[in-house]
PDB file of C-alpha atoms and ligand atoms in Angstrom:
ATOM      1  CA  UNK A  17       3.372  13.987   9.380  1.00 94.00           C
ATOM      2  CA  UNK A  18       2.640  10.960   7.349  1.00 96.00           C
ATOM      3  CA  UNK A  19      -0.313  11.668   4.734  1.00 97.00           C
ATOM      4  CA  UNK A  20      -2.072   8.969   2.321  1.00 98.00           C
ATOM      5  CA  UNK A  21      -3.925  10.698  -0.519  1.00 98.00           C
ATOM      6  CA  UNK A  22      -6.067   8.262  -1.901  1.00 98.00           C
ATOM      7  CA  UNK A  23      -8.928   8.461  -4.176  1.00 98.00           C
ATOM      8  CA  UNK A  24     -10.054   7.020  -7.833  1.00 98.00           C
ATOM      9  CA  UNK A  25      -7.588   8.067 -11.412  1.00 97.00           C
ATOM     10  CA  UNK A  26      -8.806  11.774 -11.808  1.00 96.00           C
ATOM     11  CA  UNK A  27      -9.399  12.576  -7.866  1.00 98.00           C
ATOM     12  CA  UNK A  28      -7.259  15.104  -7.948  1.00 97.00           C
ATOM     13  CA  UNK A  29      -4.687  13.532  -5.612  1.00 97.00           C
ATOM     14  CA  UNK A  30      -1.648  14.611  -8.048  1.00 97.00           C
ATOM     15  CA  UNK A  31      -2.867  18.451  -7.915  1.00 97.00           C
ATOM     16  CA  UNK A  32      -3.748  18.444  -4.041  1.00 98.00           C
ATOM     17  CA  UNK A  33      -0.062  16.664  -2.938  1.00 98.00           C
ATOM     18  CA  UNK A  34       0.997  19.379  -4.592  1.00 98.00           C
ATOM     19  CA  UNK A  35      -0.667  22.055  -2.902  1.00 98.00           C
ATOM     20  CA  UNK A  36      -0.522  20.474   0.785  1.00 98.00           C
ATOM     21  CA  UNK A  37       2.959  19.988  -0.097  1.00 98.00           C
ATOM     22  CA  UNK A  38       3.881  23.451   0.050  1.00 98.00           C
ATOM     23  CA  UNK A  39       1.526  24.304   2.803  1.00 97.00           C
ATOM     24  CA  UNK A  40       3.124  21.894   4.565  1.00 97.00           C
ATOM     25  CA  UNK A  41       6.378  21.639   3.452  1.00 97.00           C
ATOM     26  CA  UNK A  42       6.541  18.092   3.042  1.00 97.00           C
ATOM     27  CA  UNK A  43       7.886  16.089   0.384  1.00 98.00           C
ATOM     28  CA  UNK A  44       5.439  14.887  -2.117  1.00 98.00           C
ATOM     29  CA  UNK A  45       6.073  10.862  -3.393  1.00 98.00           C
ATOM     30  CA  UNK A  46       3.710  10.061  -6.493  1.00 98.00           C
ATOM     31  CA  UNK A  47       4.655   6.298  -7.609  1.00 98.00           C
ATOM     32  CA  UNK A  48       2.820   7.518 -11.427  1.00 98.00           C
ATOM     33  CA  UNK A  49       5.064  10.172 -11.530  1.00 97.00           C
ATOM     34  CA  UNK A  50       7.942   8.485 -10.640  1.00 98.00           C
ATOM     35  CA  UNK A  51       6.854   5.568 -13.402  1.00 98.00           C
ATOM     36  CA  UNK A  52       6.197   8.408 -16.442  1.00 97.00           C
ATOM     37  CA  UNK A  53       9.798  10.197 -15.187  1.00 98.00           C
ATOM     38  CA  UNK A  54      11.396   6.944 -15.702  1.00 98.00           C
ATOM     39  CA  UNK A  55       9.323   5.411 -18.938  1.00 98.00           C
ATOM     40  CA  UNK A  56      10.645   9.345 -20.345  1.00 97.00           C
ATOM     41  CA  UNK A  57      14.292   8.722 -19.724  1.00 98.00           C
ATOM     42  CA  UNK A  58      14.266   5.487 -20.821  1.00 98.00           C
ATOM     43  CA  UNK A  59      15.677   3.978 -17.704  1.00 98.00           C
ATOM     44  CA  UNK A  60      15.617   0.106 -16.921  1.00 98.00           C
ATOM     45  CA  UNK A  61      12.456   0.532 -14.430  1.00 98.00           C
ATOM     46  CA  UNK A  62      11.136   2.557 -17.036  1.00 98.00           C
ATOM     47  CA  UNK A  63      11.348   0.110 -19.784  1.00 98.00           C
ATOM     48  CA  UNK A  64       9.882  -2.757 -17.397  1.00 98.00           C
ATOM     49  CA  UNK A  65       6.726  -0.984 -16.625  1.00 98.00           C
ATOM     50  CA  UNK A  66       5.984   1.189 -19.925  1.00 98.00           C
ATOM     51  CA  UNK A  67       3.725  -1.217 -21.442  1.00 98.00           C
ATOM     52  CA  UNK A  68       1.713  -1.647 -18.217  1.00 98.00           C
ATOM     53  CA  UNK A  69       1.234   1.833 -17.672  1.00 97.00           C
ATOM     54  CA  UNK A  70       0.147   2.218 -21.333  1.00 96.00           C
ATOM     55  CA  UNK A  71      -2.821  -0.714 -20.750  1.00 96.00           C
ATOM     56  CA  UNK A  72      -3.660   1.205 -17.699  1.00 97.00           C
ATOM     57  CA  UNK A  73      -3.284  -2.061 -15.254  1.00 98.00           C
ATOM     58  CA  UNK A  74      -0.644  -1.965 -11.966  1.00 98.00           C
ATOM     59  CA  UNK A  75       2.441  -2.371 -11.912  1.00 98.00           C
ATOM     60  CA  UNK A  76       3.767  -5.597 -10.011  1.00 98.00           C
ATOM     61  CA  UNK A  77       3.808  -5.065  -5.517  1.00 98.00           C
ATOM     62  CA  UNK A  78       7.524  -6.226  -5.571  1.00 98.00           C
ATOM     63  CA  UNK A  79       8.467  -3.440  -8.284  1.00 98.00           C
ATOM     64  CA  UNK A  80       6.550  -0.897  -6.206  1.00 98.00           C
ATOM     65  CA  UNK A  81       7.347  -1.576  -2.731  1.00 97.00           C
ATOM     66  CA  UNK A  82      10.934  -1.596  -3.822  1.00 96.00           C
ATOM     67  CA  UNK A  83      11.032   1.332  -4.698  1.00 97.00           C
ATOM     68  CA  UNK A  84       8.926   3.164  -2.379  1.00 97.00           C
ATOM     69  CA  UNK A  85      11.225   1.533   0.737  1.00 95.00           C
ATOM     70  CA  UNK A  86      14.455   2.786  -1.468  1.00 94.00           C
ATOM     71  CA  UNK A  87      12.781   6.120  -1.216  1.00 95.00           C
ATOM     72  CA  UNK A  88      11.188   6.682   2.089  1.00 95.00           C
ATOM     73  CA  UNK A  89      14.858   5.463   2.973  1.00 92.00           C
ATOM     74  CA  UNK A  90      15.999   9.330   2.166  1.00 96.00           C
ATOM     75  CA  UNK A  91      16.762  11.704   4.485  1.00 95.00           C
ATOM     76  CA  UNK A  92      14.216  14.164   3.061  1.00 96.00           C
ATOM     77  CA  UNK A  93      11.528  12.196   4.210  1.00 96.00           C
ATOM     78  CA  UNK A  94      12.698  12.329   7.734  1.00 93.00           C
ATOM     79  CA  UNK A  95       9.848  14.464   8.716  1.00 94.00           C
ATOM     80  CA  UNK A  96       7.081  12.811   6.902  1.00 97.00           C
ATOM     81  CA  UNK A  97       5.636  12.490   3.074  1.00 98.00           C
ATOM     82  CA  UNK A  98       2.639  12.291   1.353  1.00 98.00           C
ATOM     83  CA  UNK A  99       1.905   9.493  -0.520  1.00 98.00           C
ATOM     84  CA  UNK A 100      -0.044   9.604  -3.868  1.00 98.00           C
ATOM     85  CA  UNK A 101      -0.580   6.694  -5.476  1.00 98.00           C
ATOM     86  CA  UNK A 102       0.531   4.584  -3.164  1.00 98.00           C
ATOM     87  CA  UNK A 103      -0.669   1.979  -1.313  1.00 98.00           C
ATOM     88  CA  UNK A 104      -2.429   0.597  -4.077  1.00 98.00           C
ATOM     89  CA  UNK A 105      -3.590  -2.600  -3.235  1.00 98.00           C
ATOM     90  CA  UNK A 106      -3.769  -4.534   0.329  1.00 98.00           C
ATOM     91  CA  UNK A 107      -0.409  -6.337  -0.238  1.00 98.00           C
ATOM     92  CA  UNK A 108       0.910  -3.144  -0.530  1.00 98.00           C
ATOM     93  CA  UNK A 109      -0.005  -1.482   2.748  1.00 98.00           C
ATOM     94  CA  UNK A 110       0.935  -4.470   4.534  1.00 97.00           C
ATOM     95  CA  UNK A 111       4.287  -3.791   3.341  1.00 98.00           C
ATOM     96  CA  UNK A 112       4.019  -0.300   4.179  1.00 97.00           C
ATOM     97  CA  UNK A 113       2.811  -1.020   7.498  1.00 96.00           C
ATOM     98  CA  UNK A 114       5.779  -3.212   7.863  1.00 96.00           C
ATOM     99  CA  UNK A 115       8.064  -0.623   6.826  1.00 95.00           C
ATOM    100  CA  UNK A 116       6.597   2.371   8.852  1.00 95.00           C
ATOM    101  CA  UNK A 117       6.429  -0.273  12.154  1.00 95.00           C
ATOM    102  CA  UNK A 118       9.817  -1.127  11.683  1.00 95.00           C
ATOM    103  CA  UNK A 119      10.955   2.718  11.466  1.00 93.00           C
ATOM    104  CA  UNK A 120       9.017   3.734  14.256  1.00 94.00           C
ATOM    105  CA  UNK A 121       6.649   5.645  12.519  1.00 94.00           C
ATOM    106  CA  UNK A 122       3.062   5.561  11.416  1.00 94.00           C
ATOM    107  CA  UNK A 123       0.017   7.027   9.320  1.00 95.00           C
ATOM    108  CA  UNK A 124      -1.332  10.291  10.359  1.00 95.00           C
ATOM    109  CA  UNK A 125      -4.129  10.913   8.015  1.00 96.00           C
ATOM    110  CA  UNK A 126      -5.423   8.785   5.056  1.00 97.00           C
ATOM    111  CA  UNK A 127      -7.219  10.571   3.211  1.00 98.00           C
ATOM    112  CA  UNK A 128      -9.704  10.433   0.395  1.00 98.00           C
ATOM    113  CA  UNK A 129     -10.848  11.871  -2.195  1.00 98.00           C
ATOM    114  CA  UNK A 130     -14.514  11.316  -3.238  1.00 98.00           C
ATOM    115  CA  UNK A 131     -15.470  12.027  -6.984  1.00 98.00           C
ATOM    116  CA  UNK A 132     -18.422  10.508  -8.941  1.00 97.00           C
ATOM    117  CA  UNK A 133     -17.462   8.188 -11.841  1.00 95.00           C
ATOM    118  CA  UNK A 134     -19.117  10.465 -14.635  1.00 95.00           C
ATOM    119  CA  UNK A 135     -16.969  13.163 -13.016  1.00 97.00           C
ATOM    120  CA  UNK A 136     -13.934  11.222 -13.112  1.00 97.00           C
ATOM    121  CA  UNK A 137     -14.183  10.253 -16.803  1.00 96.00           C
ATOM    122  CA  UNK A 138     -15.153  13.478 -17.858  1.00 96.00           C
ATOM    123  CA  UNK A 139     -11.958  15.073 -15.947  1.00 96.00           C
ATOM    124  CA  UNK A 140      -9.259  12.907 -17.210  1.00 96.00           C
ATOM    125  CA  UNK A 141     -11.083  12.670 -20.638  1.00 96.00           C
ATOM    126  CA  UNK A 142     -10.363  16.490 -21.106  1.00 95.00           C
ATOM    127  CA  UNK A 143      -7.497  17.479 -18.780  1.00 90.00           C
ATOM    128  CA  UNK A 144      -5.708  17.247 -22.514  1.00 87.00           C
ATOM    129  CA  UNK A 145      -1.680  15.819 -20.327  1.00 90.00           C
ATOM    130  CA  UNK A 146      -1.317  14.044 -23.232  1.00 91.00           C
ATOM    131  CA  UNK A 147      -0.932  10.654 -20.883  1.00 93.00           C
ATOM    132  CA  UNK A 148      -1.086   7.443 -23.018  1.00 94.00           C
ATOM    133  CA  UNK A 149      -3.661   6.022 -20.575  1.00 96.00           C
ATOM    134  CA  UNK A 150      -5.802   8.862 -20.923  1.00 96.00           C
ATOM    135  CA  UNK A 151      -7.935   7.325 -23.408  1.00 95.00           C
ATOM    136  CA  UNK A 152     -11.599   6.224 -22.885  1.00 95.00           C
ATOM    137  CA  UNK A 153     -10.616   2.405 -23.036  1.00 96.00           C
ATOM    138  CA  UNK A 154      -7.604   2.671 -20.334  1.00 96.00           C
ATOM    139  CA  UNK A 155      -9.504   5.312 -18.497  1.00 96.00           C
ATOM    140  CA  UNK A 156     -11.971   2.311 -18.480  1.00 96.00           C
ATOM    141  CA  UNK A 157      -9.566  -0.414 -17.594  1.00 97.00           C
ATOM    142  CA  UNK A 158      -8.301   2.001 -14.657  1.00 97.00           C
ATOM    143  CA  UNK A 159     -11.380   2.506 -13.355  1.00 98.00           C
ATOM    144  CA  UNK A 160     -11.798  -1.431 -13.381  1.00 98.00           C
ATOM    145  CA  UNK A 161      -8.748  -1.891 -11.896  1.00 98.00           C
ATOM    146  CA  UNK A 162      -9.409   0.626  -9.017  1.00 98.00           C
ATOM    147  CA  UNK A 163     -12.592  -0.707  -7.737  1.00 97.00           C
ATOM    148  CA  UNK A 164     -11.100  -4.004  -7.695  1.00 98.00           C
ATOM    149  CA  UNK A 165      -7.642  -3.564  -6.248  1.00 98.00           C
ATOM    150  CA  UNK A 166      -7.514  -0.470  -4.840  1.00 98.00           C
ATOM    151  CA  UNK A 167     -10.947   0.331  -2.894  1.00 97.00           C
ATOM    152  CA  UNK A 168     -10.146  -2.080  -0.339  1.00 97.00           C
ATOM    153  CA  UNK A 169      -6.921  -0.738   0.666  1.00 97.00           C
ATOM    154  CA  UNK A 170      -9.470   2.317   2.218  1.00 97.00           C
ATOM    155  CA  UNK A 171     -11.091  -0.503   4.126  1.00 95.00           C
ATOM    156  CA  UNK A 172      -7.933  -1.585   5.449  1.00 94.00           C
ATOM    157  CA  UNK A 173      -7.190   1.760   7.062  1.00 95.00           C
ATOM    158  CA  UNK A 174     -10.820   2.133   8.105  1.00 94.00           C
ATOM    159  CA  UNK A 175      -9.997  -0.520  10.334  1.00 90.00           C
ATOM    160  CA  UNK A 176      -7.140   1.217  11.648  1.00 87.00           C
ATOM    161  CA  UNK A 177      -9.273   4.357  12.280  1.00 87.00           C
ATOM    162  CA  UNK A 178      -7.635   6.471   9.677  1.00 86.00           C
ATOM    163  CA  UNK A 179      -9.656   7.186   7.339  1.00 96.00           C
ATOM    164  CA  UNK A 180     -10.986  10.661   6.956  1.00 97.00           C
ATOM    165  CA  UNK A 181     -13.514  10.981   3.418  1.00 98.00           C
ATOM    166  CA  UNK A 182     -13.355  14.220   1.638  1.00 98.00           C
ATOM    167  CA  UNK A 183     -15.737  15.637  -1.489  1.00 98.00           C
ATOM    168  CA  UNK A 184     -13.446  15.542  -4.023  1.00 98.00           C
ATOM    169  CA  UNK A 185     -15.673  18.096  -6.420  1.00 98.00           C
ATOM    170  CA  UNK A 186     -15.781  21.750  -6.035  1.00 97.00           C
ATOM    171  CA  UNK A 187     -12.986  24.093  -7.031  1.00 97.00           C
ATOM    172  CA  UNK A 188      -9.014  23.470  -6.183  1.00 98.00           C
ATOM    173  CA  UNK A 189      -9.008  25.654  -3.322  1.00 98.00           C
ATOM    174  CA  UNK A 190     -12.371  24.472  -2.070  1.00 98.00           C
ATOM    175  CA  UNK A 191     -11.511  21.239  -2.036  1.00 98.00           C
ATOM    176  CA  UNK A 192      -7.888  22.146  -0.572  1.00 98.00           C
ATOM    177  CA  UNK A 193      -9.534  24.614   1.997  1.00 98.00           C
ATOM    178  CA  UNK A 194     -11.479  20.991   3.337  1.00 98.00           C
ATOM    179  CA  UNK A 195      -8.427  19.318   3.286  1.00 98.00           C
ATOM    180  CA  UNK A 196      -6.624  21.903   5.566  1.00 98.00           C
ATOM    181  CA  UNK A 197      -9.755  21.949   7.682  1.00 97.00           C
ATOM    182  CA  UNK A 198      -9.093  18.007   8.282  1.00 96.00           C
ATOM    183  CA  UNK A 199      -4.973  18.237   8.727  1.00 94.00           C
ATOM    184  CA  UNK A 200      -5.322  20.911  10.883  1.00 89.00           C
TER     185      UNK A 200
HETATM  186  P1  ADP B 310      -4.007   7.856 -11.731  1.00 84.72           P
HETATM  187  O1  ADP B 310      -4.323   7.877 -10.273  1.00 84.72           O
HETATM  188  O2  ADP B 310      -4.602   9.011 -12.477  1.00 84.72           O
HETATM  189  O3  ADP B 310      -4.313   6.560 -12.410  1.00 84.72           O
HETATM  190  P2  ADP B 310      -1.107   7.631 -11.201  1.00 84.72           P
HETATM  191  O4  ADP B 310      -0.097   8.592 -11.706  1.00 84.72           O
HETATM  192  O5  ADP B 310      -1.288   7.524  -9.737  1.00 84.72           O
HETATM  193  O6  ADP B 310      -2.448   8.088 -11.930  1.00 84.72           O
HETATM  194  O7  ADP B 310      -0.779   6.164 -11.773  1.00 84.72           O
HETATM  195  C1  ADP B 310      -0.564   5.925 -13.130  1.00 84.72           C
HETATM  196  C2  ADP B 310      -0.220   4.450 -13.370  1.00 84.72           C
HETATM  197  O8  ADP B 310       1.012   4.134 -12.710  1.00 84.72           O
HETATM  198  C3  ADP B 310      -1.225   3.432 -12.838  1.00 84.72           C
HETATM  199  O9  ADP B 310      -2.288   3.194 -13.736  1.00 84.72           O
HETATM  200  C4  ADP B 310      -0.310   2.202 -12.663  1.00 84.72           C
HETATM  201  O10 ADP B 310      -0.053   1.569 -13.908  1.00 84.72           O
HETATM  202  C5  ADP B 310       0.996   2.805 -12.203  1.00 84.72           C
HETATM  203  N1  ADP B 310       1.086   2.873 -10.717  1.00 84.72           N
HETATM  204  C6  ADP B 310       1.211   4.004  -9.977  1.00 84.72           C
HETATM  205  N2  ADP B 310       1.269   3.717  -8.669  1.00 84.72           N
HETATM  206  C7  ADP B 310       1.173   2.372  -8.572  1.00 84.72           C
HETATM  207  C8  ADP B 310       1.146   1.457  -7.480  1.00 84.72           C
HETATM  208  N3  ADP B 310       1.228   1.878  -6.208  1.00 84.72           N
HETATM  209  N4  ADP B 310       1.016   0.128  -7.756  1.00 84.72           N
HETATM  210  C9  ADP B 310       0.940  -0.303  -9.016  1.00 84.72           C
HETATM  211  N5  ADP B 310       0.938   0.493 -10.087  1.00 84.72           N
HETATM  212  C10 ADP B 310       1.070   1.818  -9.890  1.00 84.72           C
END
């Protein structure tokens, strides 16, 4: 089973690939994790993105799509992933859509989070991770940079008929107990 989680910064998508993870037992691939793991151990790809993760913008397609293909290229995600984080922008699920076509597989469920802004703000303002684009200015900028890059991604797999919209507020299992209703 292939899974998109998609929604705004502060959706929840990090905590609920998590949790349908395990349920699931399916490997969980979070690009900003992968990004923060490698700005932390100073690697090259660490070095080359740190300063756009800090200003809260995105982080090149060609950087991203290389290394999501020299993941999904594992073994362990033989059965399927969720994606978090990823596609972020229409370039990007072209490529994905590429990939998966070429591998004979496909998108299951996209699905997505809906939180309103003031929500949003309020969430990552006092989730206290100690992220260095967890300030009101990048929080800001990220927001920005969502609504212009990202939204249409969801319109992009709307057209593919994949698109199933969940309400992103309510508690973690509430909001995990809809997503299980959806998977199935
Ligand atoms: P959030 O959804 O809360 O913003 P993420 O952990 O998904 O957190 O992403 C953090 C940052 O990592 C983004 O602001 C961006 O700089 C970078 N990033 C993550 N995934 C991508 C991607 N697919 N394309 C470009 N940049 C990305």
């Amino acid at each position: 089973m292939n899974i998109i989680l998609f929604g705004p910064p502060g959706a929840g998508k990090g905590t609920q690939a998590e949790k349908i993870a395990n349920h699931y037992n399916l490997p969980h691939l979070s690009t900003g994790n992968i990004f923060r793991e490698s700005i932390k151990n100073e690697t090259s790809l660490g070095k080359k993105v740190k300063a756009i993760l800090d200003a809260g913008n995105l982080v090149p397609d060609e950087t991203v799509v290389d290394l999501v293909a020299s993941e999904l290229y594992k073994s362990e995600y033989n059965e399927g992933v969720i994606l978090d984080g990823f596609p972020r922008t229409v370039a990007q699920a072209e490529s994905l859509d590429d990939y998966l076509e070429e591998n004979g597989k496909k998108i299951d469920f996209f699905i997505t989070l809906s939180v309103p802004e003031e929500e949003l703000v309020n969430r990552i303002l006092s989730r206290g991770e100690g992220r260095s684009d967890d300030t009101p200015e990048k929080v800001k900028t990220r927001l920005q940079v969502y609504r212009n890059e990202t939204e249409p991604v969801m319109n992009h797999y709307k057209a593919q008929g994949a698109v199933k919209e969940i309400n992103g507020v309510g508690s973690i299992e509430e909001i995990f107990g809809r997503i299980k209703d959806t998977l199935g």
